[in-house]
């Protein structure tokens, strides 16, 4: 008789399998350490806090020798939080290294597991159920677990750069957003928490405040918000690390690359444009332009403290329904 696991159980099983395969990958990398060719590895410090400050610069260090090798191995295999790492940020060690085929094959195996894990997680609709998956493991970083390593076949050029996306946004119906918050509020509690029972700074209190603020708008005589209306939650995000890559005879392709590109030993070293340190004033023209999705939102938030925006009246009405999604980082690979 075939056993059918729930998506949550499937995801937990996949994380366990991924951990095993990553341990095997680390062993393979260590065994082939003397063969590794490091063509570029960059490192940066964690920001040590949950909030993203768009005005903060990011210093990039160019690693060499054993430091570069160890940092690359860690980036390719680590899915747990390091000391000083906020749960809302990821380990970022971009670069380019040549590895023996046995290591490339093992990376391909872990990539397949990561991709399947990401797919299964996407089928778990309830936020609390998704969190149950990660709570089964100590100090795991979901985005590090689900991001894949880019394997190149014949890299010719890799030009690293910063892509300042500014913020991420997710669309919800007002009713769906309230339901999600209520679900988060009630998890692990037999009774619904209250302001009196929730200490300042707690997740429960933040959720209660958010729910109260939205309900105030719903109950307002001015009818400034409706339960079936679509709204957006916007949050600042760190700039992405990208590279314009030419692999073999393919066209140049921009790729998000928080971990090293890998390719087999024997490939001619690619031409590499190093990743510079990030300075907010150096943000590209793309970041200053009005993005199509952002142009649909009103310029000022309806509720500033929770970054809740209404859509412009011309698109506020019969928008095509989308599945409500949790507000997350802009890209799993980052």
Coordinates of C-alpha atoms in Angstrom, one line a residue:
X1 CA 0.0 0.0 0.0
X2 CA 1.4 3.3 -1.1
X3 CA 1.9 5.9 1.7
X4 CA 0.7 9.4 0.9
X5 CA 2.3 12.1 3.0
X6 CA 0.8 15.5 3.6
X7 CA 2.8 18.4 2.1
X8 CA 4.0 19.3 5.5
X9 CA 5.4 15.8 6.1
X10 CA 6.9 15.7 2.6
X11 CA 8.7 19.0 3.3
X12 CA 10.1 17.8 6.6
X13 CA 11.3 14.6 5.0
X14 CA 12.9 16.6 2.2
X15 CA 14.7 18.8 4.6
X16 CA 16.1 15.8 6.4
X17 CA 17.2 14.3 3.1
X18 CA 18.8 17.6 2.0
X19 CA 20.7 17.8 5.3
X20 CA 22.2 14.3 4.6
X21 CA 23.1 15.2 1.0
X22 CA 24.7 18.5 2.0
X23 CA 26.8 16.7 4.6
X24 CA 27.9 14.3 1.8
X25 CA 28.7 17.3 -0.4
X26 CA 30.8 18.9 2.3
X27 CA 32.8 15.7 2.6
X28 CA 33.3 15.5 -1.1
X29 CA 34.4 19.2 -1.2
X30 CA 36.8 18.6 1.7
X31 CA 38.3 15.6 0.0
X32 CA 38.9 17.5 -3.2
X33 CA 40.1 20.7 -1.5
X34 CA 43.5 20.6 -3.1
X35 CA 41.9 20.5 -6.6
X36 CA 39.6 23.4 -6.2
X37 CA 40.3 26.5 -8.3
X38 CA 39.1 29.7 -6.8
X39 CA 38.6 32.4 -9.4
X40 CA 36.6 34.8 -7.2
X41 CA 35.0 34.7 -3.7
X42 CA 33.5 37.7 -1.9
X43 CA 32.3 38.0 1.6
X44 CA 30.2 40.6 3.6
X45 CA 29.2 41.0 7.2
X46 CA 25.7 40.3 8.5
X47 CA 23.6 43.3 9.4
X48 CA 22.9 41.8 12.9
X49 CA 19.3 43.0 13.0
X50 CA 15.9 42.1 11.4
X51 CA 15.2 45.5 9.8
X52 CA 16.7 46.6 6.5
X53 CA 18.1 50.1 6.5
X54 CA 18.3 51.3 2.9
X55 CA 20.9 53.9 3.8
X56 CA 23.4 51.4 5.0
X57 CA 26.4 50.6 2.8
X58 CA 27.6 47.0 2.4
X59 CA 31.4 46.4 2.5
X60 CA 32.5 43.6 0.2
X61 CA 35.8 41.8 1.0
X62 CA 37.7 39.8 -1.6
X63 CA 38.8 36.5 -0.1
X64 CA 41.8 34.5 -1.1
X65 CA 43.5 31.3 -0.3
X66 CA 42.1 29.0 2.4
X67 CA 39.7 31.8 3.5
X68 CA 38.1 31.8 0.1
X69 CA 37.9 28.0 -0.1
X70 CA 36.3 27.7 3.3
X71 CA 33.8 30.5 2.7
X72 CA 32.8 28.9 -0.6
X73 CA 32.3 25.5 0.9
X74 CA 30.2 26.9 3.7
X75 CA 28.0 28.9 1.2
X76 CA 27.4 25.8 -0.9
X77 CA 26.5 23.6 2.1
X78 CA 25.2 25.6 5.0
X79 CA 21.5 26.0 5.6
X80 CA 21.6 26.9 9.3
X81 CA 21.9 30.3 10.9
X82 CA 25.4 31.4 11.8
X83 CA 26.4 33.4 14.8
X84 CA 25.3 37.0 14.3
X85 CA 22.9 36.1 11.5
X86 CA 19.4 37.5 11.7
X87 CA 16.6 35.0 10.9
X88 CA 15.5 37.4 8.1
X89 CA 18.8 37.5 6.3
X90 CA 20.9 34.9 4.4
X91 CA 24.5 34.0 4.1
X92 CA 25.8 35.6 0.9
X93 CA 29.2 34.6 -0.5
X94 CA 29.1 35.2 -4.3
X95 CA 32.0 34.1 -6.4
X96 CA 33.2 31.6 -9.1
X97 CA 35.0 28.3 -8.4
X98 CA 36.0 25.3 -10.4
X99 CA 35.3 21.9 -8.8
X100 CA 35.9 18.2 -9.8
X101 CA 33.1 16.4 -11.5
X102 CA 32.2 14.4 -8.4
X103 CA 31.5 17.6 -6.5
X104 CA 29.5 19.0 -9.4
X105 CA 27.4 15.8 -9.5
X106 CA 26.7 16.1 -5.8
X107 CA 25.7 19.7 -6.2
X108 CA 23.2 18.7 -8.9
X109 CA 21.7 16.2 -6.5
X110 CA 21.3 18.8 -3.8
X111 CA 19.9 21.3 -6.3
X112 CA 17.1 18.8 -7.3
X113 CA 16.2 18.4 -3.6
X114 CA 16.2 22.1 -3.0
X115 CA 13.9 22.6 -6.0
X116 CA 11.5 19.9 -4.9
X117 CA 11.5 21.3 -1.3
X118 CA 10.6 24.8 -2.7
X119 CA 7.8 23.3 -4.8
X120 CA 6.3 21.4 -1.9
X121 CA 6.6 24.4 0.4
X122 CA 4.7 26.5 -2.2
X123 CA 1.8 24.0 -1.9
X124 CA 1.4 24.6 1.8
X125 CA -1.1 27.5 1.9
X126 CA -1.3 28.2 5.6
X127 CA 1.5 30.2 7.1
X128 CA 1.4 28.3 10.4
X129 CA 1.8 25.0 8.6
X130 CA 4.8 26.3 6.7
X131 CA 6.3 27.4 10.0
X132 CA 5.7 24.0 11.5
X133 CA 8.1 22.6 8.8
X134 CA 11.0 24.9 9.8
X135 CA 10.3 24.5 13.6
X136 CA 11.2 20.9 13.3
X137 CA 14.8 21.9 12.8
X138 CA 17.1 24.1 14.9
X139 CA 18.2 27.4 13.6
X140 CA 17.5 26.6 9.9
X141 CA 17.3 29.4 7.3
X142 CA 14.5 28.5 4.9
X143 CA 15.8 30.6 2.0
X144 CA 19.3 29.1 2.3
X145 CA 17.7 25.6 2.2
X146 CA 15.7 26.3 -0.9
X147 CA 18.1 28.4 -3.0
X148 CA 20.0 26.5 -5.7
X149 CA 23.6 26.7 -6.8
X150 CA 24.2 27.8 -10.4
X151 CA 26.2 25.2 -12.3
X152 CA 27.8 26.5 -15.5
X153 CA 29.1 24.4 -18.4
X154 CA 31.6 26.7 -20.1
X155 CA 31.6 30.2 -18.4
X156 CA 33.2 32.9 -20.5
X157 CA 32.4 36.0 -18.5
X158 CA 30.9 36.8 -15.1
X159 CA 30.2 40.5 -14.3
X160 CA 29.0 41.0 -10.7
X161 CA 26.9 44.0 -9.7
X162 CA 24.3 45.2 -7.2
X163 CA 20.7 45.4 -8.1
X164 CA 18.9 47.7 -5.8
X165 CA 15.3 46.5 -5.8
X166 CA 14.3 48.9 -2.9
X167 CA 11.3 46.9 -1.6
X168 CA 9.2 43.8 -2.0
X169 CA 5.4 43.8 -2.1
X170 CA 2.7 41.2 -1.7
X171 CA -0.9 41.6 -2.7
X172 CA -3.8 40.4 -0.4
X173 CA -7.5 40.9 0.0
X174 CA -8.2 42.7 3.2
X175 CA -10.2 39.8 4.5
X176 CA -7.4 37.3 3.6
X177 CA -4.8 39.5 5.3
X178 CA -6.9 39.6 8.5
X179 CA -7.4 35.8 8.4
X180 CA -3.7 35.2 8.0
X181 CA -2.9 37.5 11.0
X182 CA -5.6 35.8 13.1
X183 CA -4.1 32.4 12.3
X184 CA -0.6 33.6 13.3
X185 CA -2.0 35.2 16.4
X186 CA -3.8 32.0 17.6
X187 CA -1.1 29.5 16.9
X188 CA 0.3 27.9 20.1
X189 CA -2.5 29.6 22.2
X190 CA -5.6 27.9 23.5
X191 CA -7.2 31.4 23.8
X192 CA -6.8 34.4 21.6
X193 CA -4.1 36.7 23.1
X194 CA -5.1 40.1 24.3
X195 CA -3.3 43.4 24.6
X196 CA -3.1 42.9 28.3
X197 CA -1.6 39.4 28.0
X198 CA 0.9 40.3 25.3
X199 CA 4.1 42.0 26.3
X200 CA 5.5 45.0 24.4
X201 CA 7.7 43.9 21.5
X202 CA 6.1 40.5 21.2
X203 CA 4.8 39.1 17.9
X204 CA 1.4 38.7 19.4
X205 CA 1.2 42.4 20.3
X206 CA 2.3 43.4 16.8
X207 CA -0.4 41.3 15.2
X208 CA -3.0 42.7 17.5
X209 CA -2.0 46.2 16.7
X210 CA -2.1 45.4 12.9
X211 CA -5.5 43.8 13.1
X212 CA -6.9 46.7 15.2
X213 CA -5.5 49.3 12.7
X214 CA -7.1 47.6 9.7
X215 CA -10.4 47.0 11.5
X216 CA -10.5 50.7 12.4
X217 CA -10.3 51.6 8.7
X218 CA -13.0 49.0 7.9
X219 CA -15.4 50.5 10.5
X220 CA -14.7 54.1 9.6
X221 CA -17.7 56.1 8.5
X222 CA -15.6 57.4 5.6
X223 CA -15.5 53.9 4.1
X224 CA -11.8 54.1 3.4
X225 CA -11.3 50.3 3.2
X226 CA -13.4 47.3 2.2
X227 CA -13.0 43.6 3.1
X228 CA -12.9 42.4 -0.5
X229 CA -10.5 45.1 -1.6
X230 CA -7.0 44.2 -2.7
X231 CA -4.2 45.9 -0.8
X232 CA -0.4 45.6 -0.8
X233 CA 2.1 45.2 2.0
X234 CA 5.5 46.7 1.1
X235 CA 8.7 46.0 2.9
X236 CA 12.3 47.2 2.3
X237 CA 14.7 44.5 1.2
X238 CA 18.5 44.3 0.8
X239 CA 19.9 44.9 -2.7
X240 CA 20.4 41.7 -4.6
X241 CA 23.7 40.5 -5.8
X242 CA 23.5 39.7 -9.5
X243 CA 25.9 38.8 -12.3
X244 CA 25.7 39.1 -16.1
X245 CA 26.8 35.7 -17.2
X246 CA 27.8 34.4 -20.6
X247 CA 28.0 30.6 -20.5
X248 CA 29.3 29.0 -23.6
X249 CA 27.6 30.4 -26.7
X250 CA 24.5 31.4 -24.9
X251 CA 23.3 35.0 -24.6
X252 CA 24.4 37.1 -21.6
X253 CA 21.9 36.4 -18.7
X254 CA 21.4 38.3 -15.5
X255 CA 21.4 35.9 -12.5
X256 CA 20.8 36.4 -8.8
X257 CA 23.9 34.9 -7.2
X258 CA 24.3 34.9 -3.4
X259 CA 26.5 31.8 -3.6
X260 CA 29.4 30.9 -5.9
X261 CA 28.9 29.8 -9.5
X262 CA 30.5 26.4 -10.0
X263 CA 31.9 24.6 -13.0
X264 CA 34.1 21.7 -13.7
X265 CA 37.9 21.8 -13.4
X266 CA 39.4 22.1 -16.9
X267 CA 37.1 25.0 -18.0
X268 CA 39.2 28.1 -19.0
X269 CA 38.9 30.7 -16.2
X270 CA 36.1 33.1 -17.1
X271 CA 36.6 36.9 -17.3
X272 CA 35.3 38.3 -14.0
X273 CA 34.3 41.8 -13.1
X274 CA 34.6 41.9 -9.3
X275 CA 31.7 42.7 -7.0
X276 CA 32.2 46.2 -5.5
X277 CA 31.1 47.4 -2.1
X278 CA 27.5 48.7 -2.1
X279 CA 26.9 52.4 -1.6
X280 CA 23.3 53.6 -1.6
X281 CA 24.2 56.6 -3.6
X282 CA 25.5 54.3 -6.4
X283 CA 22.1 52.7 -6.9
X284 CA 21.5 52.1 -10.6
X285 CA 19.0 54.0 -12.8
X286 CA 16.7 51.0 -12.6
X287 CA 16.1 51.5 -8.9
X288 CA 15.1 55.1 -9.3
X289 CA 12.6 54.4 -12.1
X290 CA 9.0 53.8 -11.3
X291 CA 8.4 50.1 -11.6
X292 CA 5.1 49.0 -13.3
X293 CA 3.8 47.2 -10.3
X294 CA 4.6 50.1 -7.9
X295 CA 2.8 52.5 -10.2
X296 CA -0.5 50.7 -9.4
X297 CA -0.2 51.7 -5.7
X298 CA -1.1 55.0 -4.1
X299 CA 2.1 57.0 -3.4
X300 CA 1.4 57.1 0.4
X301 CA 0.6 54.2 2.6
X302 CA -2.9 54.0 4.1
X303 CA -1.5 52.6 7.3
X304 CA 2.2 53.7 7.5
X305 CA 3.1 51.7 10.6
X306 CA 2.4 48.4 8.8
X307 CA 3.3 49.6 5.3
X308 CA -0.2 48.9 4.0
X309 CA -1.0 50.5 0.6
X310 CA -4.2 50.8 -1.4
X311 CA -4.2 50.5 -5.1
X312 CA -5.1 53.4 -7.3
X313 CA -8.9 53.8 -7.9
X314 CA -8.5 52.9 -11.5
X315 CA -7.3 49.4 -10.6
X316 CA -8.7 49.0 -7.2
X317 CA -12.0 47.4 -8.3
X318 CA -12.3 44.2 -10.3
X319 CA -8.7 43.0 -10.0
X320 CA -8.2 39.4 -11.0
X321 CA -8.0 37.4 -7.8
X322 CA -4.6 36.0 -6.8
X323 CA -3.8 33.6 -4.0
X324 CA -2.9 35.4 -0.8
X325 CA 0.8 34.9 -0.1
X326 CA 2.9 35.7 2.9
X327 CA 5.1 38.7 2.7
X328 CA 8.6 37.3 2.1
X329 CA 11.9 38.3 0.6
X330 CA 11.7 39.2 -3.0
X331 CA 13.5 36.0 -4.2
X332 CA 14.1 32.6 -2.8
X333 CA 17.5 32.5 -4.4
X334 CA 18.7 35.5 -2.4

